[in-house]
Amino acid sequence: MKGESTSPRSTGSPPPAGADLSPSALAARNSQAGPHKCSRINPSTGKPCNTIFSRPYDLTRHEDTIHNNRKEKAKCPMCREEKTFSRTDALTRHMRVVHPEVENFGKRARKGESF
């Protein structure tokens, strides 16, 4: 008949996740699946950390920032009690929330621009 298609109709529901991936691509994607557990020793307790992450990147970042004793901590220049952070983005967030009177903390001036 006119206007009718001979191809199968769509059921309206999307294909299952990963249906268009090859078996090797599916295996690679699933190798990233969690949980990823930190087994490093917590120096303050002497026990394994046991923090669980869903992505391997998050575990690696945790190990590099929390368990790296050689890395220098970022210090808050405003707090009277020494307040330190293992990542500079955390210090920037702290400054924005706790010390909003300090303008442009952590922002870099663009070329030819000054604050």
mmCIF file of C-alpha atoms in Angstrom:
data_model
loop_
_atom_site.group_PDB
_atom_site.id
_atom_site.type_symbol
_atom_site.label_atom_id
_atom_site.label_comp_id
_atom_site.label_asym_id
_atom_site.label_seq_id
_atom_site.Cartn_x
_atom_site.Cartn_y
_atom_site.Cartn_z
ATOM 1 C CA MET A 1 0.000 0.000 0.000
ATOM 2 C CA LYS A 2 0.970 3.579 -0.514
ATOM 3 C CA GLY A 3 2.935 5.165 2.381
ATOM 4 C CA GLU A 4 3.526 1.879 4.219
ATOM 5 C CA SER A 5 7.006 0.616 4.933
ATOM 6 C CA THR A 6 8.083 -2.993 4.706
ATOM 7 C CA SER A 7 10.760 -2.534 7.377
ATOM 8 C CA PRO A 8 10.057 -3.723 10.927
ATOM 9 C CA ARG A 9 8.506 -1.133 13.198
ATOM 10 C CA SER A 10 10.290 0.295 16.198
ATOM 11 C CA THR A 11 8.878 -0.698 19.562
ATOM 12 C CA GLY A 12 9.579 2.806 20.832
ATOM 13 C CA SER A 13 12.002 1.609 23.498
ATOM 14 C CA PRO A 14 15.741 2.211 23.141
ATOM 15 C CA PRO A 15 18.115 -0.713 22.604
ATOM 16 C CA PRO A 16 19.761 -2.081 25.751
ATOM 17 C CA ALA A 17 22.846 -0.207 26.938
ATOM 18 C CA GLY A 18 25.938 -1.449 25.136
ATOM 19 C CA ALA A 19 23.939 -3.206 22.390
ATOM 20 C CA ASP A 20 25.940 -1.387 19.720
ATOM 21 C CA LEU A 21 29.345 -2.152 21.304
ATOM 22 C CA SER A 22 31.638 -4.979 20.263
ATOM 23 C CA PRO A 23 32.391 -7.705 22.835
ATOM 24 C CA SER A 24 35.906 -6.301 23.383
ATOM 25 C CA ALA A 25 34.526 -2.770 23.884
ATOM 26 C CA LEU A 26 31.986 -4.113 26.399
ATOM 27 C CA ALA A 27 34.741 -5.924 28.307
ATOM 28 C CA ALA A 28 36.874 -2.760 28.401
ATOM 29 C CA ARG A 29 33.960 -0.671 29.653
ATOM 30 C CA ASN A 30 33.070 -3.200 32.348
ATOM 31 C CA SER A 31 36.665 -3.457 33.562
ATOM 32 C CA GLN A 32 36.233 0.114 34.805
ATOM 33 C CA ALA A 33 33.126 -0.805 36.801
ATOM 34 C CA GLY A 34 33.437 -0.513 40.568
ATOM 35 C CA PRO A 35 33.751 -0.948 43.345
ATOM 36 C CA HIS A 36 37.354 0.177 43.691
ATOM 37 C CA LYS A 37 38.569 -0.037 47.274
ATOM 38 C CA CYS A 38 41.471 1.849 48.812
ATOM 39 C CA SER A 39 43.635 -0.607 50.723
ATOM 40 C CA ARG A 40 46.273 1.896 51.856
ATOM 41 C CA ILE A 41 46.923 2.238 55.583
ATOM 42 C CA ASN A 42 45.418 5.291 57.246
ATOM 43 C CA PRO A 43 48.355 6.819 59.157
ATOM 44 C CA SER A 44 46.137 8.254 61.897
ATOM 45 C CA THR A 45 44.488 4.905 62.762
ATOM 46 C CA GLY A 46 47.000 2.349 61.474
ATOM 47 C CA LYS A 47 44.128 0.496 59.783
ATOM 48 C CA PRO A 48 43.299 0.096 56.079
ATOM 49 C CA CYS A 49 41.435 3.082 54.639
ATOM 50 C CA ASN A 50 38.742 0.915 52.944
ATOM 51 C CA THR A 51 37.111 3.899 51.182
ATOM 52 C CA ILE A 52 35.184 2.665 48.129
ATOM 53 C CA PHE A 53 34.963 4.453 44.775
ATOM 54 C CA SER A 54 32.877 3.640 41.713
ATOM 55 C CA ARG A 55 35.530 4.803 39.232
ATOM 56 C CA PRO A 56 39.234 3.930 39.159
ATOM 57 C CA TYR A 57 40.091 7.583 38.489
ATOM 58 C CA ASP A 58 38.498 8.599 41.789
ATOM 59 C CA LEU A 59 40.510 5.966 43.678
ATOM 60 C CA THR A 60 43.743 7.158 42.057
ATOM 61 C CA ARG A 61 42.965 10.804 42.877
ATOM 62 C CA HIS A 62 42.153 9.797 46.487
ATOM 63 C CA GLU A 63 45.442 7.915 46.857
ATOM 64 C CA ASP A 64 47.436 10.770 45.315
ATOM 65 C CA THR A 65 45.902 13.437 47.525
ATOM 66 C CA ILE A 66 44.970 11.799 50.824
ATOM 67 C CA HIS A 67 47.732 9.204 51.197
ATOM 68 C CA ASN A 68 50.619 11.142 49.627
ATOM 69 C CA ASN A 69 52.705 12.441 52.537
ATOM 70 C CA ARG A 70 55.243 14.108 50.246
ATOM 71 C CA LYS A 71 52.691 16.416 48.625
ATOM 72 C CA GLU A 72 52.521 19.855 50.228
ATOM 73 C CA LYS A 73 49.129 20.808 51.626
ATOM 74 C CA ALA A 74 47.385 24.047 50.669
ATOM 75 C CA LYS A 75 46.889 26.289 53.705
ATOM 76 C CA CYS A 76 44.143 28.813 54.332
ATOM 77 C CA PRO A 77 45.780 32.222 54.791
ATOM 78 C CA MET A 78 42.771 33.545 56.734
ATOM 79 C CA CYS A 79 41.981 30.890 59.373
ATOM 80 C CA ARG A 80 43.655 31.402 62.756
ATOM 81 C CA GLU A 81 43.812 27.672 63.427
ATOM 82 C CA GLU A 82 45.869 25.986 60.751
ATOM 83 C CA LYS A 83 43.390 24.768 58.159
ATOM 84 C CA THR A 84 44.930 22.656 55.388
ATOM 85 C CA PHE A 85 43.598 21.047 52.234
ATOM 86 C CA SER A 86 45.013 18.233 50.149
ATOM 87 C CA ARG A 87 43.763 19.835 46.912
ATOM 88 C CA THR A 88 43.809 23.477 45.848
ATOM 89 C CA ASP A 89 40.244 23.302 44.507
ATOM 90 C CA ALA A 90 39.092 22.477 48.042
ATOM 91 C CA LEU A 91 40.944 25.528 49.391
ATOM 92 C CA THR A 92 39.359 27.701 46.690
ATOM 93 C CA ARG A 93 35.895 26.386 47.622
ATOM 94 C CA HIS A 94 36.650 27.009 51.325
ATOM 95 C CA MET A 95 37.679 30.591 50.572
ATOM 96 C CA ARG A 96 34.535 31.228 48.529
ATOM 97 C CA VAL A 97 32.227 29.819 51.245
ATOM 98 C CA VAL A 98 33.959 30.746 54.521
ATOM 99 C CA HIS A 99 35.795 33.923 53.475
ATOM 100 C CA PRO A 100 33.630 35.521 50.734
ATOM 101 C CA GLU A 101 35.107 38.941 51.558
ATOM 102 C CA VAL A 102 38.374 37.855 49.880
ATOM 103 C CA GLU A 103 37.747 38.654 46.232
ATOM 104 C CA ASN A 104 39.216 36.739 43.300
ATOM 105 C CA PHE A 105 40.997 34.146 45.454
ATOM 106 C CA GLY A 106 42.349 31.377 43.231
ATOM 107 C CA LYS A 107 41.440 33.154 39.996
ATOM 108 C CA ARG A 108 44.150 33.819 37.477
ATOM 109 C CA ALA A 109 44.286 37.085 35.592
ATOM 110 C CA ARG A 110 43.934 36.766 31.847
ATOM 111 C CA LYS A 111 46.737 37.983 29.629
ATOM 112 C CA GLY A 112 46.898 41.759 29.753
ATOM 113 C CA GLU A 113 44.391 41.903 32.607
ATOM 114 C CA SER A 114 44.943 42.603 36.278
ATOM 115 C CA PHE A 115 42.640 42.370 39.286
#
